[in-house]
Short mmCIF file of N, CA and C in Angstrom, two decimals:
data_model
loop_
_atom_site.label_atom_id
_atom_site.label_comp_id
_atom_site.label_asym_id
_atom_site.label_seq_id
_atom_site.Cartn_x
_atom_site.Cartn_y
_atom_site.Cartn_z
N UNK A 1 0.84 -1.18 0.00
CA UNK A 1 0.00 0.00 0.00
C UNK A 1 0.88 1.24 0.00
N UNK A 2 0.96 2.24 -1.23
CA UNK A 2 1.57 3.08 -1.11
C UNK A 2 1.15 4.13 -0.05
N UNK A 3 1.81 5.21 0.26
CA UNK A 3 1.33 6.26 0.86
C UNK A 3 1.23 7.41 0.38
N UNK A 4 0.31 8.25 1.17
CA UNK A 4 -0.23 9.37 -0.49
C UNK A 4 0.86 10.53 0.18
N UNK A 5 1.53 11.01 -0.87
CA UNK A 5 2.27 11.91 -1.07
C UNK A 5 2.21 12.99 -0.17
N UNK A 6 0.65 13.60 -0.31
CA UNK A 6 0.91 14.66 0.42
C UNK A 6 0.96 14.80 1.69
N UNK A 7 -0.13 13.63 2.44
CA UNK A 7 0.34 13.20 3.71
C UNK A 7 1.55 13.39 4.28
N UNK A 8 2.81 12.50 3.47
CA UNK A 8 3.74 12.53 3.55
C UNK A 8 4.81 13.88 3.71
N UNK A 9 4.69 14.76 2.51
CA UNK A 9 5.29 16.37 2.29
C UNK A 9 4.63 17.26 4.05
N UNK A 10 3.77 16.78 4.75
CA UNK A 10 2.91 17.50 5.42
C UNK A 10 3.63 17.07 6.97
N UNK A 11 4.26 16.13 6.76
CA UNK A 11 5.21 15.45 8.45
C UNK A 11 6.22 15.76 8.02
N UNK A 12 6.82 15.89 6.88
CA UNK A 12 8.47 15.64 6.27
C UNK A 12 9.48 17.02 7.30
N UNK A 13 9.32 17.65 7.53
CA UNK A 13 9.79 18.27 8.71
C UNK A 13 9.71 17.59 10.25
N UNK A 14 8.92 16.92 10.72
CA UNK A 14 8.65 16.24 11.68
C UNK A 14 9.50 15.03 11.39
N UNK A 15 9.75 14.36 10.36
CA UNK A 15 10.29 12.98 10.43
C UNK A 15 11.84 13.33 10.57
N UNK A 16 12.35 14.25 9.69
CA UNK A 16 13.58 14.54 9.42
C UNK A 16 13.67 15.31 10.72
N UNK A 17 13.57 16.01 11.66
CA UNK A 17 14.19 16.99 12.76
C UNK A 17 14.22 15.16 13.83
N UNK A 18 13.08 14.66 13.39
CA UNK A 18 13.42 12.90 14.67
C UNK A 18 14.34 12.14 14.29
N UNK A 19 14.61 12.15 12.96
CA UNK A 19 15.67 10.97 12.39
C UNK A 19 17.10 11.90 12.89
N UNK A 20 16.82 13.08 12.88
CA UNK A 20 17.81 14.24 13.56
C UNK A 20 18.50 13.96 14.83
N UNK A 21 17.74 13.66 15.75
CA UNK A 21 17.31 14.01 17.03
C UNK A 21 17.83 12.34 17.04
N UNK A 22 18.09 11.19 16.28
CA UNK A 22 17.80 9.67 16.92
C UNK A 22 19.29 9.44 16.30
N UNK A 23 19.81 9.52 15.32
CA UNK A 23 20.95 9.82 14.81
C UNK A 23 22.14 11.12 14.35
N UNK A 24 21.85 11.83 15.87
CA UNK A 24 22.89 12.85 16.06
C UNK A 24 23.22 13.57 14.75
N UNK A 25 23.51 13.06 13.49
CA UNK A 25 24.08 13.85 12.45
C UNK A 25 23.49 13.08 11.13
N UNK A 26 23.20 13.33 9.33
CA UNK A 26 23.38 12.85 8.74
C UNK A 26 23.50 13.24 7.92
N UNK A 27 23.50 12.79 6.98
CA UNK A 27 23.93 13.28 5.47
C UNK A 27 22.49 13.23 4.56
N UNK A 28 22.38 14.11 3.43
CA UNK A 28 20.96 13.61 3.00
C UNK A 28 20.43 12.61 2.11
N UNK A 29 21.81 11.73 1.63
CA UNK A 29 21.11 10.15 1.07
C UNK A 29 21.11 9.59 2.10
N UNK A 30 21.49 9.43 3.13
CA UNK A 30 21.36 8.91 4.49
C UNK A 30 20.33 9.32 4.81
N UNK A 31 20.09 9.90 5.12
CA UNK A 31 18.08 10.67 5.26
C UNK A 31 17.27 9.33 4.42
N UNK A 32 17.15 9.68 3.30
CA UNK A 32 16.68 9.14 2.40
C UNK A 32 16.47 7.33 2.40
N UNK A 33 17.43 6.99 2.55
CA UNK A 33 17.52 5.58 3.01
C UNK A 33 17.14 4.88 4.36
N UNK A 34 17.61 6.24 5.28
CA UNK A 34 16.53 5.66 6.65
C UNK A 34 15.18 5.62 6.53
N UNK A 35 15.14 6.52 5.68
CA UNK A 35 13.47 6.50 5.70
C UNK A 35 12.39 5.32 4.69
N UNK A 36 13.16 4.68 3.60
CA UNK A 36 13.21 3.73 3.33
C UNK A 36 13.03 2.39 4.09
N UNK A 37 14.16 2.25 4.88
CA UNK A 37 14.62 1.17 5.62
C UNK A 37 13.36 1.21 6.78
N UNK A 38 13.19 1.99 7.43
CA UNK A 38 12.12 2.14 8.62
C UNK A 38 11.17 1.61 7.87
N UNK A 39 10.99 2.15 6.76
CA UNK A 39 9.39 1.57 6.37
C UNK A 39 8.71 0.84 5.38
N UNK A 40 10.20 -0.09 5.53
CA UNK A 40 10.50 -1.46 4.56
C UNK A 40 10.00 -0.62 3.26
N UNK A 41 10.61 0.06 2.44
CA UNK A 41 10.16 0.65 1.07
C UNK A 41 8.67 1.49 0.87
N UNK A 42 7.83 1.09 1.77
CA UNK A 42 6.54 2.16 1.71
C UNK A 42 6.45 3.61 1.31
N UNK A 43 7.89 4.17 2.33
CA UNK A 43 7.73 5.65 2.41
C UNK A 43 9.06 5.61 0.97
N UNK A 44 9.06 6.81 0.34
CA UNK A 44 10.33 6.91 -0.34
C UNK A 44 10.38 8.50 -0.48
N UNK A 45 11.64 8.95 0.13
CA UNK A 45 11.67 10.38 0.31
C UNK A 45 12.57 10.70 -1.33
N UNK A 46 11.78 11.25 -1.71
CA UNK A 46 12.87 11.81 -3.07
C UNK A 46 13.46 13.04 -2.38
N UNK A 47 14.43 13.42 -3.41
CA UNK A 47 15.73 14.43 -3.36
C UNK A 47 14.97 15.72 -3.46
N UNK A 48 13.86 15.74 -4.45
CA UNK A 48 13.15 17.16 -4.61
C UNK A 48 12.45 17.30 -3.40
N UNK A 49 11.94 16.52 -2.75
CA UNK A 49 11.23 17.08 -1.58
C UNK A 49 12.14 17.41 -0.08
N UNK A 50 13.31 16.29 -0.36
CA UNK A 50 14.43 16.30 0.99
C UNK A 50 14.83 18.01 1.06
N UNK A 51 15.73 17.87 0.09
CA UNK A 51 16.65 19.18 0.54
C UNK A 51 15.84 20.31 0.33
N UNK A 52 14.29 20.91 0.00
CA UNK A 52 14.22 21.99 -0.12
C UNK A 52 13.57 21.92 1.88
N UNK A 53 13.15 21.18 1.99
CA UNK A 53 13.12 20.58 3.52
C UNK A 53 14.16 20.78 4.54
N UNK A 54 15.26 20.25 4.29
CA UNK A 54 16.11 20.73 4.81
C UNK A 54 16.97 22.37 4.86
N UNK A 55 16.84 23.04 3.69
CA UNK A 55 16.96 24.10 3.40
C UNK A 55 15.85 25.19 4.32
N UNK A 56 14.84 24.78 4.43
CA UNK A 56 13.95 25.82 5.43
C UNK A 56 14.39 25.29 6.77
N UNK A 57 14.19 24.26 7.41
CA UNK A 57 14.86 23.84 8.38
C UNK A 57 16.18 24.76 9.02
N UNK A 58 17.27 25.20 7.80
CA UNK A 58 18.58 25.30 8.28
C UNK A 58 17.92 26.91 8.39
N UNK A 59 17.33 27.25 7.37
CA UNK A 59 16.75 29.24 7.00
C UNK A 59 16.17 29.16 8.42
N UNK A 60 15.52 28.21 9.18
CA UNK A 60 14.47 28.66 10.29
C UNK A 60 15.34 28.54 11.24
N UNK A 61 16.45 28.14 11.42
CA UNK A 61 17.65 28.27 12.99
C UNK A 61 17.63 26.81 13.49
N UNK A 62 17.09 25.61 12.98
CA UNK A 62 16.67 24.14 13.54
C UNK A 62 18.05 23.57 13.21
N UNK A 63 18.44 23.71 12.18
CA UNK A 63 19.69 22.82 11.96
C UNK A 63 21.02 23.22 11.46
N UNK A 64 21.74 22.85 11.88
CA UNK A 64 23.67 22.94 11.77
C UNK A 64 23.79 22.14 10.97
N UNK A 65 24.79 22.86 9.72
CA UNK A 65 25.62 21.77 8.83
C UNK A 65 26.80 21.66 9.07
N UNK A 66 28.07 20.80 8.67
CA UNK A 66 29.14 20.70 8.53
C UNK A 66 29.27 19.97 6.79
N UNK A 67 30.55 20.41 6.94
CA UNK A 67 30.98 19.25 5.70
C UNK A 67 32.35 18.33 5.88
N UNK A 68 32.30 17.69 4.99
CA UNK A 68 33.44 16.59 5.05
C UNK A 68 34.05 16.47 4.21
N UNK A 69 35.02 15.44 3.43
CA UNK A 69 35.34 15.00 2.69
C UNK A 69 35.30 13.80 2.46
N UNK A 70 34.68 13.21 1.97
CA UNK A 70 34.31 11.68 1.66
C UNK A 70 34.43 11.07 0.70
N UNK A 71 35.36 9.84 0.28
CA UNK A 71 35.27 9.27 -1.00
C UNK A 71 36.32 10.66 -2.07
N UNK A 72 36.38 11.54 -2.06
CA UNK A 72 36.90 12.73 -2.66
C UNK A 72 35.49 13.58 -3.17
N UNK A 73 34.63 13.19 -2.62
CA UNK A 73 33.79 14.29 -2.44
C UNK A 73 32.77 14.71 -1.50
N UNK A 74 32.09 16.23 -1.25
CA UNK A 74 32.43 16.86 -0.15
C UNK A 74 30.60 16.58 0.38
N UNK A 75 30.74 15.85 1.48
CA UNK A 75 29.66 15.52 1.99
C UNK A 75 29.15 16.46 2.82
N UNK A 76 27.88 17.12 3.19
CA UNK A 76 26.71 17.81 3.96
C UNK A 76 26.14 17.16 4.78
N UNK A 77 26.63 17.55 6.33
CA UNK A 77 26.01 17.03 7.60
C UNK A 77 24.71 18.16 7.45
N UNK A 78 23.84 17.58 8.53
CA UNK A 78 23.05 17.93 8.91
C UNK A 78 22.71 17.51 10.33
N UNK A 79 22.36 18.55 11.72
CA UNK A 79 22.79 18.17 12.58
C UNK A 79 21.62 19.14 13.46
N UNK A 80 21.25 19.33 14.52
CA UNK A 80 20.07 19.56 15.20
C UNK A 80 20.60 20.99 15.60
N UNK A 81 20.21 22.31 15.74
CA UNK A 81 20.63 23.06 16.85
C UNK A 81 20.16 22.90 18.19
N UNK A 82 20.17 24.10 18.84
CA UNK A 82 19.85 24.25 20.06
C UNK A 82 18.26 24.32 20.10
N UNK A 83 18.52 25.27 18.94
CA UNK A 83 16.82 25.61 18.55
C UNK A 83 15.97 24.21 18.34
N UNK A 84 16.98 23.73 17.34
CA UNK A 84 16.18 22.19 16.31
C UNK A 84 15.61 21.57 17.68
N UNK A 85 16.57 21.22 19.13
CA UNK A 85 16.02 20.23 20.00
C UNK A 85 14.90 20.47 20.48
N UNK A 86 14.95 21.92 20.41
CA UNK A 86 13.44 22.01 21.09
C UNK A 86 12.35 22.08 20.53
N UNK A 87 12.45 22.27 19.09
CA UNK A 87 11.27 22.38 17.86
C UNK A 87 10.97 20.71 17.70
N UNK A 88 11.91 19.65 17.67
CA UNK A 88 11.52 18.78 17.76
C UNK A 88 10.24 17.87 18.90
N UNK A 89 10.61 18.34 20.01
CA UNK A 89 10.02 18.25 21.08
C UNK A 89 8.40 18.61 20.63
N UNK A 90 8.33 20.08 20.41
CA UNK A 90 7.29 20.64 19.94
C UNK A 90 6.54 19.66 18.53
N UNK A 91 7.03 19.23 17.58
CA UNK A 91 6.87 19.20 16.39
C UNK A 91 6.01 17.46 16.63
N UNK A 92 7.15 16.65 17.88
CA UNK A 92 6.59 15.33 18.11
C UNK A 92 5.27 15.42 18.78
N UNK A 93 4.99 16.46 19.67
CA UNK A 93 4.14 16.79 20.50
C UNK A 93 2.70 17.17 19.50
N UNK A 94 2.86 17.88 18.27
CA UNK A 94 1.71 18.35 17.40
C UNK A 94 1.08 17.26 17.10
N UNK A 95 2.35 16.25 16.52
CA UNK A 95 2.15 15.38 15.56
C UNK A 95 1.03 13.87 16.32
N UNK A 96 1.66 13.79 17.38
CA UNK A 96 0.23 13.08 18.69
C UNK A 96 -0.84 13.62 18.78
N UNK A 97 -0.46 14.33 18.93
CA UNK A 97 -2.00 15.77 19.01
C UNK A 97 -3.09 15.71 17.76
N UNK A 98 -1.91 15.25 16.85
CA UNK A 98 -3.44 15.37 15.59
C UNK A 98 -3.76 13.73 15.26
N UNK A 99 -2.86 13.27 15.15
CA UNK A 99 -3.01 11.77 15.16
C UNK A 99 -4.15 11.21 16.16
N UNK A 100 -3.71 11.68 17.81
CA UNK A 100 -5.26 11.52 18.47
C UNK A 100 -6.45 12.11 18.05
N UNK A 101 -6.74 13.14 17.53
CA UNK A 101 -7.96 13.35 17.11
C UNK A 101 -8.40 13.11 15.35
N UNK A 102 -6.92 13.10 14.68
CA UNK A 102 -7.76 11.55 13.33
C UNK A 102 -8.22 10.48 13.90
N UNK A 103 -7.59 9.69 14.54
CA UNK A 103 -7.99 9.05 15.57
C UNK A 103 -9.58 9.11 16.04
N UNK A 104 -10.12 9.84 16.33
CA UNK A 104 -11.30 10.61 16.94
C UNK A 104 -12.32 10.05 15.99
N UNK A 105 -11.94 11.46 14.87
CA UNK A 105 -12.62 12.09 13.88
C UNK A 105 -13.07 10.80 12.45
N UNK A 106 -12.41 9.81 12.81
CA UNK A 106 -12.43 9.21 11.20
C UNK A 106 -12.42 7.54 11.96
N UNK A 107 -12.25 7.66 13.23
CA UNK A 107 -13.02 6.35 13.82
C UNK A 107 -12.07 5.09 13.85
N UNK A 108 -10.61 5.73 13.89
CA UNK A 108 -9.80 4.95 13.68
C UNK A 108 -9.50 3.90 14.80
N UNK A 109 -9.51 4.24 15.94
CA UNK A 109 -9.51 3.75 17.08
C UNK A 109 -10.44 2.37 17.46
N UNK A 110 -11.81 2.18 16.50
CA UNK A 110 -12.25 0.60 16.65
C UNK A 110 -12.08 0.47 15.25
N UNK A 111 -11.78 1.07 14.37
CA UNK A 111 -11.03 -0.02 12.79
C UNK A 111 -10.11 -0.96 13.70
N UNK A 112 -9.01 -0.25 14.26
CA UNK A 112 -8.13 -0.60 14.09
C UNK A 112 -7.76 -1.61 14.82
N UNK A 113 -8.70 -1.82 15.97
CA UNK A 113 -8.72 -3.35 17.14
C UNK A 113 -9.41 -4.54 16.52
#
């Protein structure tokens, strides 16, 4: 069962500041592949939606980059600020918040027993 896109574009700040927050630093095909791997192929984050994601992220004060050198070419950390830890906090906190009342609203709670 695929998952619908926009769903998806609509957490993609929420998933990426947790995959943040659970693995200290990453790179953004590393992004990409965790998010894969978590969800045995279901979810698939493309490149057009990652980095303009990450790009507001870094514009909004949430995240620190570094770079490297890898292989002979120059890899992009991505890494939480001070700010990011606590937007995360916030961001996991919304994301319960609405989930309990889809939950509610659409009756998910005896589908799903």
């Amino acid at each position: 069962m695929a998952i619908n896109n926009e769903l998806f574009k609509g957490t993609l700040q929420t998933i990426i500041l947790n995959l943040l927050a659970e693995n200290n630093r990453m790179y953004g095909y590393e992004i990409t592949q965790k998010v894969k791997s978590i969800t045995g192929g279901e979810l698939i984050l493309k490149e057009g939606a990652l980095y303009p994601a990450l790009h507001k992220l870094e514009a909004e004060g949430f995240l620190e980059t570094s770079t490297e050198v890898v292989e002979n070419r120059v890899r992009k950390y991505y890494a939480l600020s001070q700010n990011g830890e606590k937007e995360v906090v916030n961001k996991l906190q919304e994301a319960k918040d609405f989930i309990a009342q889809l939950q509610l609203l659409l009756n998910l709670n005896t589908a799903l027993q």
